[in-house]
Short mmCIF file of C-alpha atoms and ligand atoms in Angstrom, two decimals:
data_model
loop_
_atom_site.label_atom_id
_atom_site.label_comp_id
_atom_site.label_asym_id
_atom_site.label_seq_id
_atom_site.Cartn_x
_atom_site.Cartn_y
_atom_site.Cartn_z
CA UNK A 1 99.41 104.85 108.78
CA UNK A 2 96.04 104.54 107.27
CA UNK A 3 93.22 106.75 108.41
CA UNK A 4 90.12 105.02 109.80
CA UNK A 5 90.11 101.85 111.83
CA UNK A 6 88.63 98.41 111.92
CA UNK A 7 85.82 99.32 114.24
CA UNK A 8 84.10 101.25 111.47
CA UNK A 9 85.50 99.55 108.40
CA UNK A 10 82.91 97.67 106.31
CA UNK A 11 85.57 95.18 105.28
CA UNK A 12 86.41 94.35 108.88
CA UNK A 13 84.77 90.94 108.74
CA UNK A 14 87.05 89.89 105.89
CA UNK A 15 90.14 90.41 108.04
CA UNK A 16 90.90 87.52 110.33
CA UNK A 17 91.47 88.14 113.99
CA UNK A 18 93.78 85.94 116.02
CA UNK A 19 92.17 84.78 119.21
CA UNK A 20 94.54 84.53 122.16
CA UNK A 21 95.12 81.02 123.58
CA UNK A 22 92.72 80.17 126.44
CA UNK A 23 95.60 79.77 128.92
CA UNK A 24 96.97 83.24 128.17
CA UNK A 25 96.17 86.61 129.68
CA UNK A 26 97.98 89.98 129.56
CA UNK A 27 99.46 89.06 132.93
CA UNK A 28 100.29 85.37 132.39
CA UNK A 29 103.95 86.38 131.86
CA UNK A 30 104.15 86.99 135.62
CA UNK A 31 104.34 83.25 136.22
CA UNK A 32 107.46 82.99 134.04
CA UNK A 33 111.04 83.98 134.69
CA UNK A 34 111.58 87.51 133.37
CA UNK A 35 114.86 89.29 132.81
CA UNK A 36 115.80 92.94 132.19
CA UNK A 37 112.93 94.35 134.28
CA UNK A 38 113.61 97.39 136.48
CA UNK A 39 112.99 97.06 140.19
CA UNK A 40 110.58 99.80 141.30
CA UNK A 41 110.98 100.36 145.04
CA UNK A 42 107.67 102.25 145.27
CA UNK A 43 105.14 99.61 144.25
CA UNK A 44 102.13 101.84 145.05
CA UNK A 45 103.43 104.49 142.65
CA UNK A 46 103.96 101.83 139.99
CA UNK A 47 100.39 100.54 140.42
CA UNK A 48 99.02 104.06 140.16
CA UNK A 49 100.95 104.75 136.93
CA UNK A 50 99.87 101.47 135.36
CA UNK A 51 96.25 102.27 136.25
CA UNK A 52 96.56 105.63 134.51
CA UNK A 53 98.25 104.12 131.47
CA UNK A 54 95.60 101.47 131.04
CA UNK A 55 92.88 104.14 130.90
CA UNK A 56 94.66 106.29 128.30
CA UNK A 57 93.81 105.93 124.59
CA UNK A 58 95.85 103.59 122.41
CA UNK A 59 98.68 104.91 120.22
CA UNK A 60 97.87 102.77 117.17
CA UNK A 61 94.80 100.87 115.93
CA UNK A 62 94.04 97.21 115.35
CA UNK A 63 93.27 98.05 111.73
CA UNK A 64 96.80 99.34 111.13
CA UNK A 65 98.30 96.33 112.88
CA UNK A 66 96.34 93.88 110.74
CA UNK A 67 97.20 95.78 107.55
CA UNK A 68 100.88 95.59 108.48
CA UNK A 69 100.69 91.87 109.15
CA UNK A 70 99.18 91.39 105.69
CA UNK A 71 101.97 93.49 104.16
CA UNK A 72 104.59 91.35 105.95
CA UNK A 73 103.07 88.22 104.43
CA UNK A 74 103.60 89.82 101.00
CA UNK A 75 107.17 90.75 101.91
CA UNK A 76 107.85 87.13 102.86
CA UNK A 77 106.83 86.17 99.32
CA UNK A 78 109.24 88.74 97.86
CA UNK A 79 106.49 91.14 96.80
CA UNK A 80 107.50 93.96 99.14
CA UNK A 81 110.67 95.02 100.92
CA UNK A 82 110.88 96.14 104.55
CA UNK A 83 112.89 99.22 105.50
CA UNK A 84 113.05 99.29 109.28
CA UNK A 85 115.22 101.92 110.92
CA UNK A 86 115.86 104.55 113.53
CA UNK A 87 117.86 105.30 116.62
CA UNK A 88 119.19 102.63 118.92
CA UNK A 89 117.34 104.48 121.67
CA UNK A 90 115.19 107.57 121.53
CA UNK A 91 115.52 110.02 124.34
CA UNK A 92 113.01 112.46 125.73
CA UNK A 93 115.13 115.51 124.88
CA UNK A 94 115.11 114.58 121.19
CA UNK A 95 111.33 114.73 120.91
CA UNK A 96 111.66 117.85 118.76
CA UNK A 97 110.25 118.87 115.43
CA UNK A 98 113.67 118.95 113.77
CA UNK A 99 114.78 115.52 114.99
CA UNK A 100 111.49 113.83 114.06
CA UNK A 101 111.37 115.41 110.60
CA UNK A 102 115.03 114.51 109.93
CA UNK A 103 114.40 110.88 110.83
CA UNK A 104 111.33 110.70 108.65
CA UNK A 105 113.13 112.35 105.76
CA UNK A 106 116.04 109.92 105.65
CA UNK A 107 113.68 106.94 105.85
CA UNK A 108 111.58 108.38 103.02
CA UNK A 109 114.61 109.07 100.86
CA UNK A 110 115.97 105.58 101.47
CA UNK A 111 112.61 104.10 100.60
CA UNK A 112 112.50 106.10 97.37
CA UNK A 113 115.90 104.73 96.41
CA UNK A 114 114.78 101.20 97.29
CA UNK A 115 111.50 101.41 95.41
CA UNK A 116 113.38 102.68 92.36
CA UNK A 117 115.93 99.89 92.49
CA UNK A 118 113.86 96.94 93.65
CA UNK A 119 110.57 97.87 91.93
CA UNK A 120 108.85 96.62 95.06
CA UNK A 121 106.54 98.45 97.42
CA UNK A 122 108.42 99.39 100.55
CA UNK A 123 107.11 98.82 104.07
CA UNK A 124 108.50 101.70 106.16
CA UNK A 125 108.89 101.07 109.87
CA UNK A 126 110.51 103.49 112.31
CA UNK A 127 112.31 102.48 115.49
CA UNK A 128 110.48 105.38 117.06
CA UNK A 129 107.53 106.62 119.10
CA UNK A 130 108.36 104.34 122.02
CA UNK A 131 112.01 103.19 121.77
CA UNK A 132 112.79 104.51 125.25
CA UNK A 133 114.03 101.43 127.13
CA UNK A 134 117.23 99.42 126.67
CA UNK A 135 118.38 96.00 127.83
CA UNK A 136 121.67 96.15 129.73
CA UNK A 137 124.44 93.59 130.12
CA UNK A 138 124.73 94.37 133.87
CA UNK A 139 122.01 95.38 136.32
CA UNK A 140 124.45 97.53 138.28
CA UNK A 141 127.13 100.00 137.28
CA UNK A 142 130.14 100.59 139.53
CA UNK A 143 132.18 103.79 139.63
CA UNK A 144 134.95 104.39 142.12
CA UNK A 145 133.62 101.81 144.52
CA UNK A 146 129.98 103.01 144.31
CA UNK A 147 127.35 100.69 142.75
CA UNK A 148 124.07 102.00 141.35
CA UNK A 149 121.38 100.57 139.07
CA UNK A 150 122.40 100.80 135.39
CA UNK A 151 120.72 103.40 133.22
CA UNK A 152 117.95 101.56 131.31
CA UNK A 153 116.62 104.35 129.12
CA UNK A 154 114.45 107.41 129.62
CA UNK A 155 111.34 105.31 130.28
CA UNK A 156 112.98 103.84 133.38
CA UNK A 157 115.53 106.11 135.08
CA UNK A 158 117.95 108.98 134.43
CA UNK A 159 121.57 108.77 133.26
CA UNK A 160 123.28 110.86 135.98
CA UNK A 161 125.27 108.72 138.38
CA UNK A 162 123.32 109.46 141.58
CA UNK A 163 121.03 107.21 143.57
CA UNK A 164 118.05 109.51 142.99
CA UNK A 165 118.56 109.59 139.21
CA UNK A 166 119.20 105.87 138.82
CA UNK A 167 116.26 104.69 140.96
CA UNK A 168 113.53 103.50 138.55
CA UNK A 169 110.71 106.04 138.54
CA UNK A 170 107.34 104.71 137.26
CA UNK A 171 106.06 108.17 136.30
CA UNK A 172 108.66 108.12 133.49
CA UNK A 173 106.46 105.51 131.79
CA UNK A 174 103.77 108.18 131.48
CA UNK A 175 106.29 110.67 130.13
CA UNK A 176 107.37 108.03 127.59
CA UNK A 177 103.80 107.28 126.58
CA UNK A 178 103.17 111.02 126.09
CA UNK A 179 106.29 111.54 124.00
CA UNK A 180 105.39 108.50 121.90
CA UNK A 181 101.98 110.09 121.29
CA UNK A 182 103.51 113.49 120.45
CA UNK A 183 105.98 111.88 118.04
CA UNK A 184 103.28 109.83 116.35
CA UNK A 185 100.97 112.81 116.09
CA UNK A 186 103.59 114.81 114.26
CA UNK A 187 104.55 111.91 111.98
CA UNK A 188 100.93 111.24 111.06
CA UNK A 189 100.41 114.94 110.30
CA UNK A 190 103.55 115.12 108.17
CA UNK A 191 102.83 112.02 106.12
CA UNK A 192 99.18 112.94 105.62
CA UNK A 193 99.96 116.59 104.94
CA UNK A 194 102.16 116.20 101.89
CA UNK A 195 105.64 115.81 103.41
CA UNK A 196 106.03 112.65 101.35
CA UNK A 197 104.28 113.97 98.25
CA UNK A 198 106.27 113.02 95.18
CA UNK A 199 104.77 116.03 93.41
CA UNK A 200 106.93 118.24 95.64
CA UNK A 201 110.52 117.32 94.93
CA UNK A 202 111.79 120.07 97.25
CA UNK A 203 110.91 117.75 100.14
CA UNK A 204 113.19 115.19 98.57
CA UNK A 205 116.22 117.45 98.38
CA UNK A 206 119.40 116.22 99.94
CA UNK A 207 120.53 118.50 102.72
CA UNK A 208 124.17 118.62 103.63
CA UNK A 209 125.11 115.79 101.29
CA UNK A 210 124.47 117.88 98.16
CA UNK A 211 128.14 117.68 97.28
CA UNK A 212 128.46 114.03 98.07
CA UNK A 213 129.57 111.58 95.37
CA UNK A 214 126.09 110.04 95.80
CA UNK A 215 124.14 113.20 95.05
CA UNK A 216 124.12 112.86 91.28
CA UNK A 217 122.83 109.32 91.30
CA UNK A 218 120.19 110.20 93.88
CA UNK A 219 119.03 113.24 91.90
CA UNK A 220 118.79 111.09 88.80
CA UNK A 221 116.43 108.71 90.65
CA UNK A 222 114.25 111.53 91.95
CA UNK A 223 114.02 113.04 88.45
CA UNK A 224 113.23 109.74 86.82
CA UNK A 225 110.49 108.97 89.35
CA UNK A 226 109.07 112.47 88.82
CA UNK A 227 109.04 111.89 85.05
CA UNK A 228 107.32 108.52 85.39
CA UNK A 229 104.73 110.10 87.66
CA UNK A 230 104.02 112.88 85.17
CA UNK A 231 103.74 110.31 82.40
CA UNK A 232 101.28 108.19 84.41
CA UNK A 233 99.28 111.28 85.29
CA UNK A 234 99.00 112.39 81.70
CA UNK A 235 97.67 108.92 80.87
CA UNK A 236 95.30 108.97 83.84
CA UNK A 237 94.21 112.54 83.06
CA UNK A 238 94.85 113.91 86.55
CA UNK A 239 96.95 113.76 89.71
CA UNK A 240 97.54 110.30 91.17
CA UNK A 241 96.49 111.09 94.70
CA UNK A 242 97.92 107.87 96.09
CA UNK A 243 101.36 109.37 95.43
CA UNK A 244 100.77 112.18 97.90
CA UNK A 245 101.07 110.10 101.03
CA UNK A 246 102.81 107.01 102.33
CA UNK A 247 102.29 104.57 105.15
CA UNK A 248 104.61 104.67 108.12
CA UNK A 249 104.60 102.16 110.93
CA UNK A 250 106.17 102.27 114.39
CA UNK A 251 108.09 99.75 116.43
CA UNK A 252 110.11 99.46 119.59
CA UNK A 253 111.75 96.72 121.60
CA UNK A 254 109.15 95.03 123.77
CA UNK A 255 111.06 95.15 127.01
CA UNK A 256 109.10 96.59 129.93
CA UNK A 257 106.34 94.08 130.44
CA UNK A 258 104.39 96.23 132.91
CA UNK A 259 104.16 99.04 130.35
CA UNK A 260 103.33 96.75 127.43
CA UNK A 261 100.58 94.94 129.30
CA UNK A 262 98.97 98.25 130.35
CA UNK A 263 98.64 99.12 126.65
CA UNK A 264 97.39 95.70 125.55
CA UNK A 265 93.67 95.80 124.87
CA UNK A 266 90.72 94.08 123.30
CA UNK A 267 88.85 96.11 120.72
CA UNK A 268 85.22 95.94 119.61
CA UNK A 269 84.39 93.41 116.90
CA UNK A 270 87.87 91.90 116.71
CA UNK A 271 89.10 88.70 118.21
CA UNK A 272 92.16 88.65 120.43
CA UNK A 273 94.37 91.12 122.22
CA UNK A 274 96.32 93.92 120.54
CA UNK A 275 99.36 95.64 121.93
CA UNK A 276 98.30 99.15 120.97
CA UNK A 277 101.54 100.84 122.05
CA UNK A 278 103.10 100.14 118.66
CA UNK A 279 102.47 98.31 115.40
CA UNK A 280 105.27 95.77 115.53
CA UNK A 281 107.09 95.17 118.81
CA UNK A 282 110.25 93.08 118.76
CA UNK A 283 111.84 90.85 121.38
CA UNK A 284 115.56 91.52 121.84
CA UNK A 285 118.28 88.91 121.95
CA UNK A 286 118.59 89.04 125.73
CA UNK A 287 114.90 88.40 126.40
CA UNK A 288 114.11 85.80 123.74
CA UNK A 289 114.15 82.64 125.92
CA UNK A 290 111.20 80.57 124.64
CA UNK A 291 110.19 79.81 128.25
CA UNK A 292 110.64 83.36 129.53
CA UNK A 293 108.14 86.10 130.27
CA UNK A 294 108.64 88.08 127.05
CA UNK A 295 107.78 85.25 124.67
CA UNK A 296 104.89 84.25 126.95
CA UNK A 297 103.51 87.79 126.76
CA UNK A 298 103.90 88.01 122.97
CA UNK A 299 102.24 84.62 122.48
CA UNK A 300 98.83 86.14 123.16
CA UNK A 301 99.19 89.31 121.08
CA UNK A 302 97.59 89.72 117.66
CA UNK A 303 100.44 92.00 116.47
CA UNK A 304 103.20 90.81 114.21
CA UNK A 305 106.23 90.11 116.44
CA UNK A 306 109.92 90.52 115.65
CA UNK A 307 112.43 88.19 117.32
CA UNK A 308 116.15 88.95 117.22
CA UNK A 309 118.41 85.96 116.62
CA UNK A 310 122.18 85.67 116.54
CA UNK A 311 125.24 83.43 116.81
CA UNK A 312 124.13 81.85 120.09
CA UNK A 313 120.59 81.01 118.96
CA UNK A 314 120.08 77.24 118.93
CA UNK A 315 117.82 75.74 116.28
CA UNK A 316 115.57 73.76 118.69
CA UNK A 317 114.99 76.83 120.87
CA UNK A 318 114.20 78.92 117.81
CA UNK A 319 111.68 76.38 116.48
CA UNK A 320 110.03 76.29 119.89
CA UNK A 321 109.84 80.09 119.97
CA UNK A 322 108.26 80.24 116.52
CA UNK A 323 105.73 77.49 117.29
CA UNK A 324 104.84 79.15 120.59
CA UNK A 325 104.28 82.51 118.94
CA UNK A 326 102.56 81.20 115.86
CA UNK A 327 100.82 77.84 116.40
CA UNK A 328 98.57 78.39 113.37
CA UNK A 329 101.58 79.18 111.13
CA UNK A 330 100.02 82.46 110.03
CA UNK A 331 102.05 84.28 107.36
CA UNK A 332 103.38 87.70 108.43
CA UNK A 333 103.10 86.96 112.16
CA UNK A 334 106.74 86.21 113.09
CA UNK A 335 109.71 88.21 111.81
CA UNK A 336 113.15 86.77 112.46
CA UNK A 337 115.60 89.64 112.67
CA UNK A 338 119.04 88.11 112.19
CA UNK A 339 122.09 89.89 113.67
CA UNK A 340 125.17 87.75 113.34
CA UNK A 341 127.90 90.14 112.24
CA UNK A 342 129.67 90.04 108.88
CA UNK A 343 132.15 87.44 110.14
CA UNK A 344 129.61 85.01 111.57
CA UNK A 345 126.57 85.18 109.30
CA UNK A 346 128.03 82.76 106.76
CA UNK A 347 128.43 80.11 109.41
CA UNK A 348 125.40 80.89 111.59
CA UNK A 349 122.49 81.81 109.34
CA UNK A 350 122.24 78.90 106.87
CA UNK A 351 121.72 76.28 109.60
CA UNK A 352 118.85 78.28 111.14
CA UNK A 353 117.26 78.97 107.75
CA UNK A 354 117.36 75.24 106.98
CA UNK A 355 115.91 74.30 110.36
CA UNK A 356 112.99 76.71 109.92
CA UNK A 357 112.39 75.69 106.31
CA UNK A 358 112.55 71.95 107.10
CA UNK A 359 110.03 72.46 109.89
CA UNK A 360 107.68 74.15 107.39
CA UNK A 361 107.37 77.29 109.51
CA UNK A 362 106.22 80.57 107.95
CA UNK A 363 108.55 83.42 108.95
CA UNK A 364 109.64 86.77 107.55
CA UNK A 365 113.45 87.01 107.32
CA UNK A 366 114.95 90.42 108.06
CA UNK A 367 118.67 91.31 108.34
CA UNK A 368 119.90 93.59 111.15
CA UNK A 369 123.49 94.26 110.00
CA UNK A 370 124.24 96.52 112.99
CA UNK A 371 124.25 94.60 116.27
CA UNK A 372 126.69 91.86 115.29
CA UNK A 373 129.16 94.41 113.96
CA UNK A 374 129.78 96.60 116.99
CA UNK A 375 133.43 96.97 117.92
CA UNK A 376 135.59 99.09 120.16
CA UNK A 377 138.38 101.19 118.71
CA UNK A 378 140.93 103.53 120.25
CA UNK A 379 141.54 106.64 118.06
CA UNK A 380 145.19 107.68 117.93
CA UNK A 381 144.61 111.38 117.32
CA UNK A 382 141.82 113.94 117.70
CA UNK A 383 139.91 114.76 120.88
CA UNK A 384 139.38 111.13 121.73
CA UNK A 385 142.94 109.90 121.28
CA UNK A 386 143.64 106.98 123.61
CA UNK A 387 139.98 106.45 124.62
CA UNK A 388 137.79 103.44 123.77
CA UNK A 389 134.87 104.21 121.47
CA UNK A 390 132.07 101.92 120.28
CA UNK A 391 131.72 101.98 116.50
CA UNK A 392 130.74 99.95 113.42
CA UNK A 393 132.41 99.81 110.03
CA UNK A 394 130.22 100.63 107.05
CA UNK A 395 131.94 97.87 105.08
CA UNK A 396 130.91 95.27 107.68
CA UNK A 397 127.31 96.52 107.70
CA UNK A 398 127.16 96.27 103.92
CA UNK A 399 128.93 92.89 103.88
CA UNK A 400 126.37 91.41 106.28
CA UNK A 401 123.45 92.59 104.14
CA UNK A 402 125.16 91.24 101.00
CA UNK A 403 125.70 87.86 102.59
CA UNK A 404 122.14 87.75 103.88
CA UNK A 405 120.85 88.23 100.33
CA UNK A 406 123.14 85.52 99.05
CA UNK A 407 122.38 83.01 101.79
CA UNK A 408 118.64 83.38 101.33
CA UNK A 409 119.03 83.08 97.57
CA UNK A 410 121.01 79.85 98.01
CA UNK A 411 118.55 78.42 100.51
CA UNK A 412 115.51 79.26 98.39
CA UNK A 413 114.17 81.70 100.98
CA UNK A 414 113.56 85.44 100.74
CA UNK A 415 115.35 88.27 102.49
CA UNK A 416 112.31 90.43 103.13
CA UNK A 417 114.01 93.50 104.54
CA UNK A 418 116.65 95.26 106.61
CA UNK A 419 116.65 96.65 110.16
CA UNK A 420 119.14 99.51 110.56
CA UNK A 421 120.27 101.86 113.32
CA UNK A 422 120.48 105.27 111.69
CA UNK A 423 119.85 108.94 112.14
CA UNK A 424 118.95 111.75 109.77
CA UNK A 425 121.77 113.83 111.20
CA UNK A 426 125.39 114.38 110.28
CA UNK A 427 126.93 112.38 113.10
CA UNK A 428 130.25 110.51 113.09
CA UNK A 429 129.55 107.25 114.90
CA UNK A 430 130.18 104.59 112.24
CA UNK A 431 133.35 104.65 110.14
CA UNK A 432 133.80 104.24 106.37
CA UNK A 433 131.24 105.03 103.70
CA UNK A 434 131.64 107.31 100.70
CA UNK A 435 133.34 109.97 102.77
CA UNK A 436 135.75 107.46 104.30
CA UNK A 437 135.28 108.42 107.97
CA UNK A 438 138.18 107.19 110.09
CA UNK A 439 138.48 106.29 113.77
CA UNK A 440 139.98 109.72 114.34
CA UNK A 441 136.83 111.36 112.91
CA UNK A 442 134.65 109.74 115.59
CA UNK A 443 135.19 112.51 118.13
CA UNK A 444 133.82 115.15 115.73
CA UNK A 445 130.10 114.46 116.13
CA UNK A 446 129.49 111.35 118.21
CA UNK A 447 126.08 111.87 119.85
CA UNK A 448 124.68 108.41 120.57
CA UNK A 449 124.66 107.40 124.22
CA UNK A 450 124.04 103.80 123.17
CA UNK A 451 124.90 102.14 119.83
CA UNK A 452 126.64 103.92 116.91
CA UNK A 453 124.28 104.83 114.07
CA UNK A 454 124.78 105.28 110.34
CA UNK A 455 124.60 108.99 109.55
CA UNK A 456 122.41 110.55 106.84
CA UNK A 457 124.88 110.04 104.03
CA UNK A 458 125.90 106.52 105.06
CA UNK A 459 122.22 105.53 105.29
CA UNK A 460 121.48 106.82 101.82
CA UNK A 461 124.57 105.08 100.50
CA UNK A 462 123.49 101.77 102.01
CA UNK A 463 120.06 102.10 100.36
CA UNK A 464 121.74 102.86 97.02
CA UNK A 465 124.07 99.90 97.22
CA UNK A 466 121.22 97.54 98.16
CA UNK A 467 119.18 98.93 95.30
CA UNK A 468 121.97 98.72 92.77
CA UNK A 469 122.92 95.17 93.60
CA UNK A 470 119.53 93.71 94.33
CA UNK A 471 117.41 95.72 91.99
CA UNK A 472 115.01 94.42 89.38
CA UNK A 473 117.93 93.85 87.00
CA UNK A 474 119.55 91.37 89.36
CA UNK A 475 118.68 87.68 89.73
CA UNK A 476 116.90 88.17 93.05
C1 PEP B 501 118.76 96.79 119.61
O1 PEP B 501 118.07 96.50 118.62
O2 PEP B 501 119.07 97.96 119.94
C2 PEP B 501 119.32 95.68 120.43
C3 PEP B 501 119.65 95.84 121.70
O3 PEP B 501 119.48 94.56 119.72
P1 PEP B 501 119.78 93.05 120.15
O4 PEP B 501 118.66 92.62 121.06
O5 PEP B 501 119.76 92.35 118.82
O6 PEP B 501 121.13 93.03 120.80
CO1 CO B 502 121.16 99.08 119.37
#
């Protein structure tokens, strides 16, 4: 996150703004069918909360958003690589110093590994500071003959199975906004205050994976980067200050349209409307209908927009979505986040890549190797013997990324980055990896209430394997 913002930047006039279409407004989505929205029984309380939210300061600036869009355009040309990651869902209780620092640390370490291997600048994006709402496959949950609204994330309702807890409470939107601000404040302070300074290798130490088979290779990378830095500095005759900080961007699924429109603003001396709740919102698979409210809302935003696509995405619908979001074919505006699963990507992705390429549409291709690889297993021993558990196999995650690289290489397009569900903690939610976690290990430290995440060591391993196979020495 860069300090300063467009309102005071002398170079502001050289950045292009994107004016919203004349038939769009932050509330034009209301005329479209919308799915996955909570029903708030107390509409006066909702109106009051939205009024408060729309008067509160933004979480990010238009300057940062425009800088990110420019960086995405470079990534689409293969000049940068996107590392996008974080929890499936954040929760309010995890807004703690330790959890935030751990998340930042794993993303930084992965990006170091990737920069070393790919020799490209890395765009770091967290699924954090606002990832508090989840789409659900059913609006209601039934238990023992009782039906209540499904839990939709801490921004909407509470997980306990009581009517009071499950009734959507609009004041939670304010609590979510505040926690997003607290998270961002701490992240900005850490990245500006030397947490990411390559001159301080102690910040780059591996924690509990010191004895991992990966540790030696990782340490070798850190040492070699440190040596190169010292060499450059002796040539330059002083510290390279640019190495003391890094840029970090935020993202979350753009799901709750009331919340997102309350944080969508115009800013002085820029054209268009910016969603200032995050840098890059994405539209999930369940809300990506080109005629639905979510795409209508995103159409008028100046932010870059991610769109998830998968095995059921039809080419004509996808082309319509892209043209709706990006009529001027601006580079860096639309990111297609593909999540097919290791067994379906080979069949599903090439046809969509060809359709987009043949139509001459500018997009940024990103691989999400998580959401198409979720499966249910039943451990045979351990605390969870005989129970169904949601997991993902590391080998499938890796195989999907590998195939994505290969498909884009064959099609003459660029895989610009990866979107991963991960945590900086030592959880056991996905199986496999260097430590060979088995189904029976899942009960040991399974903490996610939603999707299973790669743990610290598995995340680092994935970054190393991507780096090794797609580094500067490879054909890509
Ligand atoms: C997610 O990213 O957590 C998610 C729900 O993904 P998708 O919309 O791709 O299923
Ligand atoms: Co998820």
